[in-house]
């Protein structure tokens, strides 16, 4: 389905991940069936009668809900745009462009999938985990946050997922970074999927480097870049890859970590 | 009842003409090469569009971050990422040749010779309706001083481009010039068919936590609603000083914004940053403009061009009297 512009309605708002919210927004007929994990929606973070903040903000789909033609997104009130969205109430209307981006892909031969999530980066990995479990695959979900309150609640993941957490302050799980945990799982994992701050990708790559042979398991990463258009027109969101500059809104946001030029 | 005529010719002095069904044009760098928007809007209904600036050689552009939002605007330092003249010609004009919408190609260069090479090569390429010469570039042979900030350099580029192409030539002016009217007149005298203004204003924003500019390039071009009053003022002044058509742009997000430019003296408008935010904005303007004109009792768009600019209208009256006398 090519991207569409649509008016969406906020159907539900639930607290999640500390100060973040899980927001259920309506989507056009058929769209919820077509979302691929890792795809995102581009939301105008303001109402009528104002031009500020000017640009849309991208949010990964956390969970499609085909049964009531909606999707969940996870919104962390960070700055002006996300803060505005987080302050909206049930019934409010949002101006949305979507679906955008390429999404994660599970190799047909993969059995064991390792997810490495930092903060709201958990959102697309929740959807990916649900899809993997439905296919009968094994999923381990590593989640990092500043404190216990900032972690994804286990109820957001299918029961069969092994959920392991790390906190910066040691209030729950491993005391330290989520990337410290990852090397233990490398021999088991057929594929690794990660989303979170760019710092985390760098330390993940460093942590896994000595444990990977012939770049195995492959690692897919969802990159976060400031975006303007979301459709490949402005070239503001590029990722430097070994094949050249890549517009992360259309050719990403998901990339093979080994293809990124850091 | 038929709606008022909103068609325009942006190159009335050029036998090749640049006739547009309507005066609404997505701006360079804000519309890719046209295909990016083809899923979202009916690209063929546009008056025209301007493609992303191209350079003689491929450019990978600036490091990240390249964009940052500012109050009611944005800064960009894309760095003219583009495939270069040769790959560009292979890839895009053949597609445009099957389209009905006129495509204006934006060219950028750091020497007069490079501008000439591109203009000469593009002259006979099917699928191209006109050139927009981006003089907001540093001239490497003038210590990096921007072509568009100097009347002589602007005239030199315009004359050189004019000499090697019969395509309609629009010179896109930089708001960084001290006297933009002087630059516009230099472009007109050197053979430009039209001028477009404004390009972005050079700006900066600093990350106070990291104590350095947010953009990797440090400076970037300011665009969006924040620049509109500057752009309207410049169009108003330039309209009093030149006789060629003016394409106005800078911060347009609504019909009222577009009307400001027309009333200042623009014959057509471009929409840049707003295309990122509201991809349907150009279509909305195309639909709304004739309806508004009709409500105002206008027969055509010409009725309102410069209607807030008495000196421009007086000049226009003198010019049309002169041409009637000939
Ligand atoms: C593909 C993708 C998916 C995303 N998914 C989610 C998601 O699921 N949930 C979620 O909460 N967020 C997600 N984001 C991030 C989200 O789109 C916003 O960028 C984020 O919420 C911040 O926007 P804001 O308006 O709140 O902050 P702003 O007000 O825009 O920024 C706050 C401050 O940070 C600075 N700043 C912002 N970006 C940068 C930068 N790149 N470099 C330097 N300084 C910067 C600004 O200048 C400002 O001072 C995603 C981003 C991408 C690209
Ligand atoms: C991301 C971006 C890229 C741009 N690239 C070009 C370009 O390649 N050539 C050019 O002449 N102008 C370029 N511009 C300038 C616009 O065409 C326009 O002059 C400017 O943005 C002001 O209009 P606006 O406020 O409607 O955006 C670019 C602007 C933006 C925001
Ligand atoms: S956000 Fe404009 S090209 Fe990706």
XYZ file of C-alpha atoms and ligand atoms in Angstrom:
676
model
C 0.000 0.000 0.000
C 1.542 3.355 -1.005
C 1.676 5.981 1.754
C -1.568 7.834 2.444
C -2.420 11.097 4.142
C -5.265 10.633 6.581
C -7.081 12.050 9.581
C -6.772 9.664 12.479
C -8.614 9.526 15.783
C -7.024 8.714 19.113
C -8.939 5.678 20.380
C -7.019 4.900 23.559
C -4.103 6.162 25.649
C -2.380 3.978 28.242
C 0.713 4.765 30.305
C 3.727 2.682 29.323
C 7.479 2.815 29.840
C 7.435 5.343 32.664
C 6.448 8.740 31.318
C 5.601 7.442 27.827
C 2.159 6.539 26.500
C 0.839 3.780 24.299
C -1.508 5.596 21.941
C -4.015 3.716 19.783
C -4.805 5.619 16.592
C -7.278 4.749 13.851
C -5.968 4.023 10.343
C -7.684 3.670 6.937
C -9.326 0.355 6.067
C -6.824 -2.373 5.289
C -3.766 -0.509 6.541
C -3.464 -2.352 9.846
C -3.201 -5.637 7.920
C -0.354 -4.367 5.816
C 2.042 -2.950 8.421
C 5.461 -4.528 8.433
C 7.346 -4.393 11.724
C 9.706 -1.397 11.631
C 7.435 0.788 9.501
C 6.396 4.129 10.880
C 3.748 6.846 10.704
C 4.581 10.548 10.316
C 2.411 12.687 12.586
C 1.775 16.435 12.460
C 2.333 17.516 16.072
C -0.016 20.477 16.193
C -3.623 21.481 15.751
C -5.213 23.946 13.351
C -4.390 27.617 13.491
C -0.704 27.317 14.294
C 2.432 26.595 12.272
C 4.680 25.583 15.123
C 6.134 22.980 15.606
C 6.387 22.943 11.838
C 7.444 19.435 10.867
C 5.882 16.001 11.264
C 7.418 13.492 13.687
C 7.973 9.816 12.876
C 6.696 7.084 15.236
C 7.225 3.352 14.756
C 4.184 1.109 14.793
C 4.218 -0.877 18.030
C 1.263 -3.104 17.264
C -1.285 -3.302 14.453
C -4.890 -3.893 15.484
C -6.649 -5.084 12.307
C -9.737 -6.013 14.353
C -10.576 -2.326 14.876
C -8.543 -0.738 12.067
C -6.008 0.942 14.294
C -2.377 0.777 15.344
C -0.587 1.398 18.628
C 2.360 3.755 18.842
C 4.591 4.431 21.813
C 5.111 8.142 22.470
C 7.765 9.409 24.830
C 7.201 13.095 25.664
C 10.674 14.303 24.783
C 10.408 17.733 23.181
C 7.833 19.982 21.571
C 6.374 17.582 19.021
C 6.135 14.387 21.015
C 5.031 16.421 24.031
C 2.079 17.803 22.080
C 1.024 14.345 20.919
C 1.352 12.963 24.448
C -0.944 15.717 25.769
C -3.799 14.886 23.382
C -6.929 13.218 24.737
C -9.004 10.272 23.555
C -11.154 11.370 20.608
C -8.628 13.962 19.411
C -7.812 13.995 15.724
C -4.307 13.612 14.278
C -3.013 14.404 10.774
C -1.000 11.344 9.739
C 1.121 10.284 6.764
C 1.820 6.570 6.542
C 2.810 3.841 6.295
C 6.416 4.765 5.638
C 9.732 2.934 5.575
C 10.904 -0.565 4.771
C 10.676 -2.615 7.988
C 12.586 -5.537 9.489
C 12.789 -8.848 7.679
C 13.123 -12.263 9.258
C 15.293 -14.669 7.274
C 13.277 -17.729 6.201
C 15.792 -20.058 7.888
C 15.989 -18.167 11.205
C 14.628 -19.966 14.306
C 16.035 -17.951 17.210
C 15.617 -14.173 17.229
C 17.324 -11.779 19.616
C 15.752 -8.359 20.179
C 17.803 -5.584 21.770
C 15.677 -2.592 22.769
C 16.609 0.745 24.316
C 13.775 2.911 25.662
C 10.961 3.642 23.196
C 13.021 1.708 20.662
C 11.074 -1.240 22.069
C 8.043 -0.250 19.976
C 8.836 -1.859 16.599
C 10.448 -4.841 18.318
C 7.190 -5.617 20.147
C 5.459 -5.949 16.794
C 8.324 -7.992 15.380
C 8.237 -10.319 18.410
C 4.506 -10.875 18.071
C 4.908 -11.722 14.409
C 7.822 -14.078 15.134
C 5.969 -15.936 17.887
C 2.998 -16.348 15.579
C 5.342 -18.008 13.102
C 6.519 -20.381 15.855
C 9.959 -18.795 16.253
C 11.882 -18.399 19.518
C 12.335 -14.840 20.775
C 14.550 -13.386 23.477
C 13.860 -9.728 24.200
C 16.570 -7.697 25.916
C 15.322 -4.381 27.224
C 17.303 -1.499 28.668
C 16.118 1.617 30.478
C 17.270 4.208 32.974
C 15.183 2.807 35.824
C 12.749 -0.068 36.473
C 9.860 2.315 35.762
C 11.207 3.056 32.274
C 11.028 -0.579 31.127
C 8.435 -2.145 28.875
C 5.855 -3.998 30.924
C 6.103 -7.761 30.250
C 2.380 -7.856 29.468
C 3.191 -6.113 26.162
C 5.051 -9.192 24.911
C 3.722 -12.668 24.027
C 4.115 -15.106 26.936
C 6.579 -17.377 25.174
C 9.108 -14.541 24.778
C 12.078 -14.691 27.141
C 12.251 -11.160 28.581
C 15.526 -9.983 30.139
C 16.079 -6.457 31.424
C 18.893 -4.105 32.371
C 18.676 -0.763 34.173
C 21.230 2.029 34.483
C 20.537 2.350 38.225
C 20.238 -1.375 38.949
C 16.672 -1.014 40.186
C 15.698 -4.084 38.151
C 17.585 -6.831 36.322
C 21.167 -6.374 35.233
C 22.845 -3.256 36.655
C 24.292 -1.664 33.530
C 23.659 -1.510 29.809
C 21.442 -3.844 27.854
C 24.329 -4.306 25.447
C 26.305 -6.050 28.247
C 23.759 -8.877 28.108
C 23.763 -9.394 24.362
C 27.033 -11.351 23.856
C 25.672 -14.347 25.870
C 22.979 -14.842 23.275
C 25.137 -14.648 20.159
C 25.796 -18.417 19.852
C 22.048 -19.035 20.100
C 20.698 -16.257 17.897
C 20.169 -16.677 14.156
C 19.360 -12.996 13.808
C 19.582 -9.872 15.951
C 17.190 -6.907 15.726
C 17.782 -3.653 17.519
C 16.171 -0.257 17.985
C 17.083 2.555 20.348
C 19.548 5.409 20.596
C 22.484 5.443 18.168
C 24.931 5.204 21.113
C 23.427 1.818 21.882
C 24.047 0.518 18.350
C 27.681 1.496 18.570
C 28.187 -0.242 21.893
C 26.198 -3.250 20.693
C 28.414 -3.549 17.660
C 31.504 -3.289 19.857
C 30.161 -5.808 22.380
C 29.205 -8.370 19.737
C 32.223 -7.940 17.444
C 34.460 -10.549 19.189
C 31.614 -13.084 19.308
C 30.562 -12.923 15.687
C 32.139 -15.064 12.992
C 31.682 -14.085 9.347
C 29.250 -11.374 10.435
C 26.924 -13.949 11.925
C 24.365 -13.574 13.304
C 23.301 -10.689 11.047
C 22.090 -7.586 12.881
C 19.262 -5.363 11.655
C 19.033 -1.900 13.146
C 16.277 0.717 12.971
C 18.032 4.075 12.632
C 16.647 7.269 14.098
C 17.222 10.392 12.029
C 15.502 13.768 12.129
C 13.071 13.750 9.246
C 11.242 16.368 7.255
C 9.296 14.848 4.339
C 9.364 11.125 5.177
C 9.090 10.201 1.492
C 12.584 10.578 0.069
C 12.325 14.143 -1.225
C 14.409 16.275 1.146
C 17.469 14.070 1.795
C 17.601 15.356 5.363
C 17.433 11.890 6.925
C 20.254 10.069 5.171
C 22.320 7.264 6.636
C 25.862 6.850 5.411
C 26.123 3.285 4.170
C 28.900 1.367 2.439
C 26.811 1.734 -0.735
C 26.532 5.525 -0.375
C 24.020 7.918 1.111
C 20.669 6.314 1.793
C 17.411 8.134 2.593
C 16.376 6.385 5.796
C 12.697 7.267 5.437
C 12.287 5.178 2.273
C 15.309 2.872 2.058
C 15.339 2.516 5.876
C 14.860 3.040 8.722
C 15.984 -0.602 8.980
C 19.523 -1.397 7.826
C 21.993 -4.222 8.077
C 24.295 -2.936 10.825
C 27.371 -4.107 8.919
C 26.399 -1.920 5.940
C 26.429 1.268 7.969
C 29.520 3.419 7.667
C 30.458 4.479 11.199
C -19.755 30.013 -15.294
C -16.112 29.421 -16.114
C -13.546 30.061 -13.435
C -11.021 32.896 -13.818
C -7.926 32.191 -15.927
C -4.930 31.383 -13.747
C -2.505 30.345 -16.502
C 0.812 32.193 -16.787
C 3.752 32.445 -19.173
C 6.983 32.804 -17.244
C 9.045 33.455 -20.375
C 7.030 35.897 -22.524
C 10.186 37.097 -24.290
C 11.341 33.576 -25.188
C 10.041 31.800 -28.319
C 10.118 28.512 -26.390
C 7.744 30.000 -23.759
C 7.126 28.635 -20.304
C 3.369 28.373 -20.254
C 1.856 26.990 -17.080
C -1.773 25.997 -16.618
C -1.597 27.484 -13.136
C 0.954 29.458 -11.117
C 1.690 26.836 -8.432
C 5.144 25.217 -8.471
C 6.812 22.966 -5.869
C 10.262 24.409 -5.136
C 13.674 22.910 -5.756
C 14.918 20.511 -3.104
C 11.421 20.141 -1.692
C 9.938 17.891 -4.368
C 12.759 15.489 -5.209
C 12.484 14.605 -8.892
C 8.678 14.486 -8.868
C 8.214 10.745 -8.492
C 8.511 10.880 -4.716
C 5.130 12.608 -4.547
C 3.401 10.724 -7.349
C 1.645 8.350 -4.900
C 0.255 11.212 -2.865
C -0.846 13.866 -5.361
C -1.645 14.247 -9.052
C 1.716 15.647 -10.120
C 0.428 16.354 -13.656
C -1.980 18.994 -12.339
C 0.827 21.205 -11.060
C 1.661 24.378 -12.943
C 5.200 22.996 -13.054
C 7.745 21.709 -10.572
C 11.410 22.444 -9.998
C 13.673 19.435 -9.538
C 16.374 19.060 -6.887
C 19.488 21.118 -7.654
C 21.996 19.254 -9.788
C 25.727 19.816 -10.217
C 28.137 18.731 -12.980
C 29.645 15.949 -10.842
C 27.832 13.669 -8.370
C 27.756 14.980 -4.793
C 27.164 12.945 -1.650
C 26.194 16.048 0.315
C 26.956 17.136 3.867
C 27.414 14.990 6.973
C 24.519 14.515 9.414
C 22.619 16.153 10.998
C 21.503 18.065 7.927
C 18.193 19.462 9.127
C 16.884 20.940 12.327
C 13.559 22.492 13.119
C 13.490 26.125 14.258
C 10.566 28.321 15.341
C 8.034 28.043 12.483
C 10.827 27.018 10.157
C 13.753 24.748 9.537
C 17.430 24.945 8.746
C 18.846 22.657 6.086
C 22.361 21.898 4.978
C 21.773 19.045 2.561
C 24.861 20.017 0.594
C 23.338 19.476 -2.855
C 23.379 15.686 -2.718
C 22.634 14.651 -6.307
C 23.683 12.045 -8.896
C 25.541 14.559 -11.112
C 24.625 15.814 -14.573
C 25.300 12.606 -16.532
C 23.332 10.160 -14.397
C 20.634 12.769 -13.913
C 20.084 13.036 -17.671
C 19.889 9.263 -18.047
C 17.490 8.802 -15.183
C 14.898 11.577 -14.955
C 14.160 13.531 -18.169
C 13.077 10.344 -20.002
C 10.402 9.868 -17.322
C 9.346 13.526 -17.463
C 9.123 13.404 -21.236
C 6.037 11.191 -20.842
C 4.518 13.597 -18.313
C 2.388 16.604 -19.190
C 3.608 18.757 -16.290
C 6.431 21.129 -17.277
C 9.631 20.388 -15.373
C 12.109 23.121 -14.519
C 15.606 21.874 -13.750
C 17.512 23.652 -10.970
C 21.254 23.890 -11.685
C 23.988 24.757 -9.178
C 27.701 25.216 -9.704
C 30.787 26.779 -8.218
C 32.189 28.195 -11.449
C 30.706 29.943 -14.476
C 32.165 27.186 -16.680
C 30.244 24.522 -14.765
C 26.979 26.461 -15.121
C 27.668 26.711 -18.856
C 28.427 22.997 -19.176
C 25.115 22.075 -17.557
C 23.022 24.615 -19.443
C 24.531 23.629 -22.792
C 24.064 19.920 -22.147
C 20.460 20.294 -20.988
C 19.394 22.609 -23.840
C 18.127 19.887 -26.164
C 17.260 17.197 -23.614
C 13.613 16.174 -24.100
C 11.470 16.384 -20.960
C 12.855 19.680 -19.691
C 10.784 22.875 -19.935
C 13.167 25.374 -18.396
C 16.177 26.006 -16.200
C 16.354 27.610 -12.792
C 19.839 28.920 -12.122
C 20.686 28.689 -8.425
C 23.115 31.556 -7.876
C 23.085 31.028 -4.094
C 26.327 29.083 -4.467
C 29.866 30.050 -3.549
C 31.980 31.089 -6.535
C 35.282 29.250 -6.024
C 36.984 31.727 -8.355
C 35.877 34.636 -6.164
C 37.107 33.320 -2.834
C 33.840 31.508 -2.213
C 31.773 34.697 -2.372
C 28.227 33.816 -3.342
C 27.412 34.523 -7.019
C 24.004 35.835 -6.068
C 25.350 38.490 -3.696
C 27.120 40.338 -6.480
C 25.425 41.954 -9.479
C 28.386 41.476 -11.828
C 28.805 37.808 -10.965
C 25.061 37.199 -11.307
C 25.099 38.940 -14.685
C 28.118 36.926 -15.812
C 26.485 33.590 -14.952
C 23.177 34.620 -16.508
C 24.784 35.861 -19.723
C 26.901 32.739 -20.048
C 23.918 30.450 -19.501
C 21.762 32.513 -21.861
C 24.367 32.170 -24.592
C 24.295 28.363 -24.607
C 20.599 27.580 -24.177
C 17.329 28.606 -25.776
C 15.404 27.134 -22.824
C 13.561 29.582 -20.589
C 15.997 30.694 -17.877
C 14.845 31.639 -14.394
C 17.529 33.086 -12.136
C 16.890 32.181 -8.495
C 17.968 35.014 -6.246
C 19.603 34.837 -2.846
C 18.158 36.889 0.030
C 21.708 37.336 1.316
C 22.353 40.061 -1.260
C 22.615 43.571 0.161
C 20.479 45.019 -2.645
C 18.387 42.297 -4.225
C 16.802 44.734 -6.717
C 20.209 45.468 -8.194
C 20.882 41.718 -8.554
C 17.478 41.126 -10.173
C 18.103 43.943 -12.652
C 21.511 42.502 -13.481
C 19.892 39.130 -14.217
C 17.227 40.792 -16.366
C 19.745 42.772 -18.395
C 21.859 39.653 -18.896
C 18.947 37.841 -20.499
C 17.018 36.052 -17.751
C 13.441 35.233 -18.753
C 12.277 35.444 -15.130
C 13.599 35.623 -11.589
C 12.546 33.517 -8.625
C 13.009 34.592 -5.017
C 13.850 33.831 -2.329
C 16.292 31.041 -1.669
C 16.991 30.243 1.989
C 18.530 32.678 4.487
C 21.760 31.522 6.111
C 21.187 30.651 9.777
C 22.498 28.675 12.716
C 21.209 27.005 15.851
C 23.369 25.905 18.759
C 22.950 22.845 20.964
C 23.593 24.479 24.335
C 24.145 21.138 26.071
C 26.955 20.120 23.724
C 27.992 23.722 23.149
C 28.188 23.434 19.390
C 26.034 24.096 16.344
C 23.426 21.351 15.790
C 24.036 21.062 12.049
C 27.231 19.237 11.137
C 27.773 21.948 8.522
C 27.322 24.524 11.313
C 25.217 26.851 9.149
C 22.127 25.987 7.144
C 19.454 27.619 5.029
C 16.399 28.906 6.862
C 13.053 28.209 5.191
C 9.400 27.931 6.106
C 6.859 30.410 7.535
C 9.573 32.207 9.514
C 11.071 33.689 6.308
C 7.844 34.752 4.619
C 7.820 38.463 5.558
C 11.374 38.826 4.242
C 10.418 37.097 0.995
C 7.273 39.189 0.455
C 9.215 42.397 1.031
C 11.872 41.355 -1.492
C 9.311 40.392 -4.142
C 7.608 43.768 -3.607
C 10.876 45.646 -4.149
C 12.055 43.552 -7.095
C 8.657 43.949 -8.786
C 9.235 47.714 -8.899
C 12.627 47.276 -10.495
C 12.270 44.651 -13.248
C 9.880 43.953 -16.126
C 10.315 40.170 -16.381
C 7.995 37.804 -14.507
C 8.716 37.115 -10.845
C 8.248 33.763 -9.145
C 7.724 34.356 -5.431
C 8.491 31.891 -2.669
C 9.460 31.613 0.951
C 7.238 30.265 3.692
C 4.022 29.782 1.761
C 1.654 27.411 3.598
C -1.791 28.734 2.658
C -3.820 30.557 0.001
C -3.505 33.777 1.973
C 0.294 33.459 1.933
C 0.232 32.887 -1.833
C -2.019 35.928 -2.307
C 0.498 38.098 -0.465
C 3.121 37.162 -3.047
C 0.786 37.757 -6.001
C -0.263 41.118 -4.596
C 3.383 42.049 -4.070
C 3.986 41.442 -7.774
C 4.713 37.743 -8.325
C 3.254 36.070 -11.441
C 3.672 32.600 -9.958
C 4.628 31.079 -6.626
C 6.656 28.133 -5.390
C 5.990 26.004 -2.350
C 9.018 24.518 -0.603
C 9.092 23.439 3.017
C 5.299 23.230 3.193
C 5.444 20.306 0.727
C 7.207 18.275 3.428
C 4.554 19.073 5.977
C 1.397 18.994 3.882
C 2.028 17.227 0.558
C -1.413 18.272 -0.706
C -0.737 22.015 -0.247
C 0.033 22.666 -3.930
C -3.197 20.940 -5.011
C -5.154 22.893 -2.411
C -3.787 26.183 -3.773
C -4.604 25.198 -7.366
C -8.182 24.468 -6.303
C -8.640 27.464 -4.031
C -7.073 30.240 -6.122
C -9.616 30.409 -8.995
C -12.515 30.153 -6.549
C -11.146 33.043 -4.537
C -10.562 35.112 -7.680
C -14.118 34.499 -8.785
C -15.476 35.520 -5.393
C -13.506 38.746 -5.754
C -14.959 39.380 -9.206
C -11.593 38.970 -10.958
C -11.440 37.824 -14.567
C -7.957 36.428 -14.267
C -4.986 36.121 -11.967
C -3.477 39.185 -13.697
C -6.063 41.343 -11.909
C -4.367 40.827 -8.575
C -0.690 40.649 -9.551
C 0.936 43.616 -7.866
C -2.410 44.917 -6.603
C -0.786 45.876 -3.289
C 2.161 47.478 -5.071
C 1.118 50.812 -6.713
C 4.565 51.587 -8.133
C 4.642 48.186 -9.822
C 1.159 48.715 -11.275
C 2.123 52.190 -12.523
C 5.225 50.771 -14.201
C 3.102 48.018 -15.758
C 0.654 50.599 -17.132
C 3.490 52.590 -18.718
C 4.983 49.443 -20.239
C 1.723 48.251 -21.738
C 1.036 51.749 -23.133
C 4.483 51.709 -24.721
C 4.011 48.290 -26.281
C 0.553 49.331 -27.566
C 2.143 52.383 -29.201
C 4.730 50.287 -31.062
C 11.903 5.947 12.231
C 11.690 6.639 13.555
C 10.847 6.049 14.481
C 10.615 6.682 15.714
N 9.792 6.059 16.593
C 9.539 6.629 17.782
C 8.699 5.973 18.727
O 8.188 4.885 18.466
N 8.464 6.608 19.898
C 9.026 7.835 20.202
O 8.757 8.343 21.292
N 9.851 8.460 19.330
C 10.116 7.894 18.135
N 10.951 8.541 17.240
C 11.477 9.872 17.602
C 10.416 10.949 17.366
O 10.046 10.993 16.012
C 10.920 12.366 17.696
O 12.095 12.638 17.013
C 11.174 12.559 19.132
O 9.969 12.320 19.823
C 11.646 13.970 19.434
O 10.739 14.901 18.885
P 10.210 16.116 19.742
O 9.329 16.912 18.907
O 9.638 15.597 20.997
O 11.543 16.853 20.100
P 12.085 18.231 19.503
O 11.336 19.337 20.171
O 12.097 18.159 18.034
O 13.553 18.172 20.037
C 13.881 18.375 21.388
C 15.298 18.883 21.446
O 16.190 17.927 20.890
C 16.921 18.491 19.821
N 17.080 17.489 18.800
C 16.099 16.769 18.238
N 16.598 15.924 17.345
C 17.925 16.130 17.325
C 18.998 15.557 16.610
N 18.781 14.580 15.717
N 20.256 16.000 16.846
C 20.482 16.968 17.752
N 19.499 17.534 18.463
C 18.241 17.130 18.255
C 16.111 19.658 19.350
O 16.899 20.663 18.762
C 15.476 20.142 20.629
O 16.315 20.999 21.346
C 11.233 7.917 16.020
C 12.083 8.501 15.093
C 12.326 7.880 13.870
C 13.247 8.507 12.895
C 15.681 20.607 2.225
C 15.774 21.724 1.248
C 16.539 21.587 0.086
C 16.660 22.625 -0.835
N 17.403 22.444 -1.978
C 17.484 23.446 -2.901
C 18.215 23.270 -4.120
O 18.753 22.196 -4.393
N 18.300 24.327 -4.981
C 17.677 25.528 -4.724
O 17.759 26.435 -5.532
N 16.967 25.706 -3.591
C 16.855 24.701 -2.674
N 16.119 24.897 -1.516
C 15.463 26.192 -1.275
C 13.975 26.153 -1.642
O 13.791 25.844 -2.996
C 13.296 27.489 -1.296
O 13.924 28.525 -2.022
C 13.335 27.840 0.166
O 13.185 26.691 0.957
C 12.282 28.880 0.577
O 10.973 28.410 0.329
P 10.044 27.711 1.460
O 10.066 28.585 2.658
O 8.714 27.558 0.817
O 10.695 26.403 1.744
C 15.994 23.855 -0.587
C 15.222 23.997 0.567
C 15.091 22.968 1.484
C 14.249 23.159 2.713
S 12.834 12.657 5.534
Fe 12.990 13.656 3.623
S 14.222 12.251 2.513
Fe 13.855 11.208 4.348
